[in-house]
Amino acid sequence: MALAAAPGGLYALRMAVTDTADARLVPVPAAPAGQEPCLITVQPHAGACGAVIGGVDLRSDLDDDVVAEIRRALLDHGVIFFRDQSLTPRQQVAFSRRFGPYSPVPFIEPVADHPEVIAVVREPSERQGFAFGGLWHSDFSFLAEPPTGSILHAIEVPPYGADTIWANQYLALSTLSPGLRATLRGLRGVHSAVNAYSPKMQGIHDQFVGMTVRTSTDAERTQVHPVVRVHAETGKEVLFVNAQYTVGLDGWWPHEAKPLLDHLARHSTQESFTCRWQWRAGDVAFWDNRCVQHMALADVSGHRRYMHRTTVAGEAPIAAPTV
Ligand code: SIN
């Protein structure tokens, strides 16, 4: 795989086509900022983040210009939604790869014959109050190169409930005081999957009926990332900590770090920074893990929810300058 820098902080990736002949593996850059979309429709969904995209069939071989407009909408809104899509795993992988290569998904068994797809499943027998992804997080922020994007496709959904919520982390940062922002710019968060996928969490995962999660001591590893990162495509500063995976602050004692991380967790997920999506079968949500956190609501039991997720590779977060 060759990595080449491109203007505007974007990157171009060229990989050998291996398993899917229909996948095009050169990510398309976003349409220029401020350019009105003309090939798709973009309807804001909430004040803080989220937009509904229309006029596109994700099963088709999308033109680069359409992909560029979708990418622009993602950068502008943090999470975008498509109604009435019906994607096979292969079609979802092909769509996902237009935005970058596959990001490894440790600890979770992929769908049979589709190593780039995981099934996010809740069976009717699973109890209320507990769901995969049910705490605020940015997907796999414990990796050295956390994924850029995640694409979740609803195949079967309950008649009500089991919504997903996202929170805008640009807003989370910009609404902090100048003093706290200046302090945070010099800090590095310690990220780990220890409270999600280490063996001590096996009891929780045993409650999943529909998903196979492999806990491992690998989850105890830590990875340090800037608390304030610069988004590689928008160039804007954004808060990058989350309650699920940020377990400390580099160089701080745990009892010093916890109050600050707790404060940031509450602040960054307050209602006015969020949007909420009520799923219908056929919906696709595509979010940018660099600038939104999300959580699944575990408010319903007695109904099946079955989704496919693909995950787009990212880059090591860039630290914001300290002055
Ligand atoms: C996830 O965190 O990827 C799952 C979100 C959801 O199931 O709504």
Coordinates of C-alpha atoms and ligand atoms in Angstrom, one line a residue:
M1 CA 0.0 0.0 0.0
A2 CA 1.4 3.4 -1.0
L3 CA 0.5 6.6 1.0
A4 CA 0.9 9.9 -0.8
A5 CA 0.3 13.3 0.7
A6 CA -2.1 15.5 -1.3
P7 CA -3.0 19.2 -1.0
G8 CA -5.3 20.2 1.8
G9 CA -4.1 17.5 4.2
L10 CA -5.9 14.8 2.2
Y11 CA -4.3 11.6 1.4
A12 CA -4.5 9.2 -1.5
L13 CA -4.1 5.5 -1.0
R14 CA -3.4 3.0 -3.6
M15 CA -3.8 -0.7 -2.8
A16 CA -3.8 -3.8 -4.8
V17 CA -7.3 -5.0 -5.4
T18 CA -7.5 -8.3 -3.7
D19 CA -10.9 -9.8 -2.8
T20 CA -13.6 -7.6 -4.2
A21 CA -13.4 -6.8 -7.9
D22 CA -16.1 -4.1 -7.6
A23 CA -14.3 -2.2 -4.9
R24 CA -12.4 1.0 -5.9
L25 CA -9.7 1.6 -3.4
V26 CA -8.6 5.1 -4.1
P27 CA -10.5 7.3 -1.6
V28 CA -12.1 10.3 -3.3
P29 CA -11.3 13.8 -1.7
A30 CA -14.2 15.8 -0.4
A31 CA -15.8 18.5 -2.6
P32 CA -14.4 21.9 -1.8
A33 CA -15.7 23.6 1.3
G34 CA -18.6 26.0 0.6
Q35 CA -19.5 24.4 -2.7
E36 CA -23.2 23.6 -2.9
P37 CA -24.0 20.0 -3.6
C38 CA -25.6 19.5 -7.0
L39 CA -25.6 15.7 -7.3
I40 CA -27.1 14.8 -4.0
T41 CA -29.5 16.6 -1.5
V42 CA -28.3 17.4 2.0
Q43 CA -30.9 18.2 4.6
P44 CA -29.7 19.1 8.1
H45 CA -31.2 16.7 10.7
A46 CA -30.6 18.6 13.9
G47 CA -28.9 21.9 15.0
A48 CA -25.7 20.4 16.3
C49 CA -24.8 17.7 13.8
G50 CA -26.3 15.2 11.3
A51 CA -27.8 15.5 7.8
V52 CA -30.0 13.4 5.7
I53 CA -28.6 12.7 2.2
G54 CA -31.0 12.1 -0.7
G55 CA -30.8 11.4 -4.4
V56 CA -28.3 8.6 -4.2
D57 CA -28.5 4.8 -4.5
L58 CA -25.6 3.4 -2.5
R59 CA -25.8 0.1 -4.4
S60 CA -24.7 1.7 -7.7
D61 CA -21.1 2.3 -8.8
L62 CA -21.0 6.0 -7.6
D63 CA -19.3 8.6 -9.7
D64 CA -16.3 10.3 -8.0
D65 CA -18.2 13.6 -8.0
V66 CA -21.0 12.0 -6.0
V67 CA -18.6 10.5 -3.5
A68 CA -16.9 13.9 -3.2
E69 CA -20.2 15.5 -2.3
I70 CA -21.0 12.7 0.2
R71 CA -17.6 13.2 1.8
R72 CA -18.1 17.0 2.0
A73 CA -21.5 16.4 3.7
L74 CA -19.8 14.0 6.2
L75 CA -17.1 16.6 7.0
D76 CA -19.7 19.4 7.4
H77 CA -22.2 17.5 9.5
G78 CA -20.2 14.8 11.4
V79 CA -22.8 12.1 10.7
I80 CA -25.0 11.6 7.6
F81 CA -28.0 9.4 7.0
F82 CA -29.4 7.6 3.9
R83 CA -33.0 6.2 3.8
D84 CA -34.3 3.3 1.9
Q85 CA -31.0 1.5 1.0
S86 CA -30.8 -2.2 0.9
L87 CA -27.2 -3.2 0.7
T88 CA -25.7 -6.7 0.5
P89 CA -22.5 -7.0 2.7
R90 CA -20.5 -6.9 -0.6
Q91 CA -22.2 -3.6 -1.7
Q92 CA -21.6 -2.1 1.8
V93 CA -17.9 -3.0 1.6
A94 CA -17.7 -1.4 -1.9
F95 CA -19.3 1.8 -0.7
S96 CA -17.1 1.9 2.5
R97 CA -14.0 1.5 0.4
R98 CA -14.7 4.6 -1.6
F99 CA -13.8 6.5 1.6
G100 CA -10.7 4.5 2.6
P101 CA -9.5 1.0 3.3
Y102 CA -10.9 -1.3 5.8
S103 CA -9.9 -0.7 9.5
P104 CA -9.3 -3.8 11.5
V105 CA -12.1 -4.5 14.1
P106 CA -10.4 -6.4 17.0
F107 CA -12.4 -8.5 19.5
I108 CA -15.5 -8.9 17.4
E109 CA -16.2 -11.9 15.1
P110 CA -17.0 -10.7 11.5
V111 CA -19.9 -11.9 9.4
A112 CA -19.2 -15.3 7.8
D113 CA -17.5 -14.8 4.4
H114 CA -17.3 -11.0 4.9
P115 CA -14.2 -10.2 7.0
E116 CA -14.8 -6.5 6.6
V117 CA -18.3 -6.5 8.1
I118 CA -19.4 -7.0 11.6
A119 CA -23.0 -7.6 12.6
V120 CA -24.3 -5.5 15.5
V121 CA -27.1 -7.6 16.8
R122 CA -29.6 -7.4 19.7
E123 CA -31.9 -10.4 20.1
P124 CA -35.4 -10.2 21.6
S125 CA -34.3 -12.1 24.7
E126 CA -31.6 -9.5 25.6
R127 CA -32.5 -7.3 28.4
Q128 CA -33.1 -3.6 28.5
G129 CA -30.3 -1.4 29.7
F130 CA -27.5 -3.1 28.0
A131 CA -26.4 -2.8 24.3
F132 CA -23.2 -3.1 22.3
G133 CA -22.0 0.5 21.9
G134 CA -24.2 1.6 24.7
L135 CA -21.7 4.0 26.3
W136 CA -20.5 7.2 24.7
H137 CA -17.4 6.5 22.5
S138 CA -15.5 7.1 19.4
D139 CA -15.0 3.8 17.6
F140 CA -11.8 2.0 18.6
S141 CA -10.0 5.2 19.8
F142 CA -7.6 2.7 21.6
L143 CA -6.0 1.9 18.3
A144 CA -2.8 3.7 17.2
E145 CA -4.7 4.8 14.1
P146 CA -8.3 5.0 15.1
P147 CA -10.9 4.6 12.3
T148 CA -12.0 7.6 10.4
G149 CA -15.5 6.5 9.7
S150 CA -18.1 3.9 10.6
I151 CA -21.0 2.9 8.4
L152 CA -24.0 1.2 10.0
H153 CA -26.8 -0.3 7.9
A154 CA -30.1 -1.3 9.5
I155 CA -31.4 -4.6 8.2
E156 CA -34.0 -5.4 10.9
V157 CA -35.1 -2.9 13.6
P158 CA -37.6 -2.8 16.5
P159 CA -40.9 -1.0 15.9
Y160 CA -39.7 1.7 18.3
G161 CA -36.6 2.5 20.4
A162 CA -33.0 1.4 20.0
D163 CA -32.1 4.8 18.5
T164 CA -28.5 6.0 18.2
I165 CA -27.2 9.4 19.4
W166 CA -24.2 11.3 18.2
A167 CA -22.5 14.3 19.8
N168 CA -20.5 17.0 18.0
Q169 CA -17.0 17.3 19.4
Y170 CA -16.0 20.5 17.7
L171 CA -18.9 22.1 19.7
A172 CA -17.7 20.3 22.8
L173 CA -14.2 21.9 22.4
S174 CA -15.3 25.4 21.3
T175 CA -17.7 25.8 24.2
L176 CA -15.0 25.2 26.9
S177 CA -13.4 28.2 28.5
P178 CA -10.2 29.6 26.7
G179 CA -8.3 28.7 29.9
L180 CA -9.4 25.0 29.9
R181 CA -8.9 24.7 26.1
A182 CA -5.3 26.0 26.5
T183 CA -4.6 23.4 29.2
L184 CA -6.2 20.6 27.2
R185 CA -4.0 21.4 24.1
G186 CA -1.0 20.3 26.1
L187 CA -2.5 17.0 27.3
R188 CA -2.5 13.5 25.9
G189 CA -5.2 11.0 26.7
V190 CA -4.5 7.4 27.5
H191 CA -6.9 5.2 25.5
S192 CA -7.5 1.5 26.2
A193 CA -10.1 -1.2 25.5
V194 CA -9.6 -2.5 29.0
N195 CA -13.1 -1.6 30.2
A196 CA -14.7 -3.0 27.1
Y197 CA -12.9 -6.1 25.8
S198 CA -10.5 -7.3 28.5
P199 CA -11.2 -10.7 30.2
K200 CA -12.7 -8.9 33.3
M201 CA -15.6 -7.8 30.9
Q202 CA -16.4 -11.4 29.8
G203 CA -19.4 -11.6 32.1
I204 CA -21.0 -8.6 30.3
H205 CA -20.4 -10.1 26.9
D206 CA -21.8 -13.4 27.9
Q207 CA -25.2 -11.6 28.0
F208 CA -25.0 -11.0 24.2
V209 CA -27.0 -13.6 22.4
G210 CA -26.5 -12.4 18.9
M211 CA -22.8 -11.3 18.9
T212 CA -19.6 -13.1 19.5
V213 CA -17.1 -10.9 21.3
R214 CA -13.6 -12.3 22.1
T215 CA -12.2 -10.7 25.2
S216 CA -8.4 -10.7 25.5
T217 CA -5.6 -9.4 27.5
D218 CA -4.6 -7.5 24.4
A219 CA -7.4 -5.1 25.4
E220 CA -5.3 -4.0 28.4
R221 CA -2.8 -2.2 26.1
T222 CA -2.8 1.5 26.1
Q223 CA -2.4 4.1 23.4
V224 CA -1.8 7.8 23.9
H225 CA -3.6 10.4 21.7
P226 CA -3.8 14.2 21.9
V227 CA -6.8 15.4 23.9
V228 CA -7.2 18.1 21.3
R229 CA -6.6 16.9 17.8
V230 CA -6.6 18.7 14.5
H231 CA -9.0 17.0 12.0
A232 CA -6.9 15.9 9.1
E233 CA -9.4 17.1 6.5
T234 CA -11.2 20.1 8.0
G235 CA -8.1 21.4 9.7
K236 CA -10.3 22.3 12.7
E237 CA -9.5 21.5 16.4
V238 CA -11.7 19.0 18.0
L239 CA -11.9 17.3 21.5
F240 CA -10.8 13.7 21.4
V241 CA -11.7 11.9 24.6
N242 CA -14.5 9.5 25.4
A243 CA -16.0 7.8 28.5
Q244 CA -15.6 4.3 27.1
Y245 CA -12.0 4.3 26.1
T246 CA -10.1 7.2 27.6
V247 CA -8.9 5.8 30.8
G248 CA -6.3 8.4 31.9
L249 CA -4.2 11.4 31.1
D250 CA -0.5 10.8 30.3
G251 CA 1.7 11.8 33.2
W252 CA -1.2 12.4 35.6
W253 CA -2.1 10.3 38.6
P254 CA -5.4 8.5 38.2
H255 CA -7.1 10.5 41.0
E256 CA -6.1 13.7 39.2
A257 CA -7.2 12.6 35.7
K258 CA -10.6 11.2 36.7
P259 CA -12.3 14.4 37.7
L260 CA -11.2 16.2 34.6
L261 CA -12.1 13.3 32.3
D262 CA -15.5 13.0 34.1
H263 CA -16.1 16.7 33.5
L264 CA -15.2 16.4 29.8
A265 CA -17.4 13.3 29.4
R266 CA -20.4 15.2 30.8
H267 CA -19.7 18.4 28.9
S268 CA -19.0 16.7 25.5
T269 CA -22.2 14.7 25.4
Q270 CA -24.7 17.3 26.6
E271 CA -28.0 17.2 24.8
S272 CA -27.5 20.4 22.8
F273 CA -24.5 18.9 21.0
T274 CA -26.4 15.9 19.8
C275 CA -28.6 14.5 17.1
R276 CA -30.7 11.3 17.4
W277 CA -31.7 8.8 14.7
Q278 CA -34.8 6.7 14.8
W279 CA -33.9 3.7 12.7
R280 CA -36.0 2.2 9.9
A281 CA -34.9 -0.9 8.0
G282 CA -32.8 0.1 5.0
D283 CA -31.3 3.1 6.8
V284 CA -27.5 3.8 6.6
A285 CA -25.7 6.0 9.0
F286 CA -22.1 7.1 8.2
W287 CA -20.2 9.0 10.9
D288 CA -16.8 10.6 11.3
N289 CA -15.2 9.2 14.5
R290 CA -12.7 12.1 14.5
C291 CA -15.3 14.7 15.3
V292 CA -18.4 12.9 16.8
Q293 CA -18.9 10.5 19.6
H294 CA -21.9 8.1 19.6
M295 CA -23.9 5.7 21.7
A296 CA -26.6 3.1 21.1
L297 CA -29.7 3.3 23.3
A298 CA -30.5 0.1 25.2
D299 CA -34.1 1.1 25.8
V300 CA -35.9 -1.8 24.2
S301 CA -36.2 -5.5 24.7
G302 CA -38.4 -8.1 23.1
H303 CA -37.5 -7.1 19.5
R304 CA -34.7 -8.0 17.2
R305 CA -32.2 -5.3 15.9
Y306 CA -29.8 -6.5 13.2
M307 CA -27.3 -4.1 11.6
H308 CA -24.1 -4.5 9.5
R309 CA -21.2 -2.2 10.2
T310 CA -18.1 -1.5 8.1
T311 CA -15.2 0.6 9.4
V312 CA -13.0 2.9 7.4
A313 CA -9.3 3.1 8.4
G314 CA -7.9 6.4 9.9
E315 CA -4.7 8.0 10.7
A316 CA -2.7 8.7 14.0
P317 CA -4.4 11.8 15.5
I318 CA -2.5 15.1 14.9
A319 CA -2.0 17.2 18.1
A320 CA -3.3 20.7 18.1
P321 CA -0.5 23.3 18.6
T322 CA 0.0 24.4 22.2
V323 CA 0.2 28.2 21.4
Ligands
SIN1 C1 -21.7 1.1 17.4 O1 -21.2 1.7 18.4 O2 -21.0 0.9 16.4 C2 -23.1 0.6 17.3 C3 -24.1 1.7 17.4 C4 -25.5 1.2 17.3 O3 -25.7 0.0 17.3 O4 -26.4 2.0 17.3

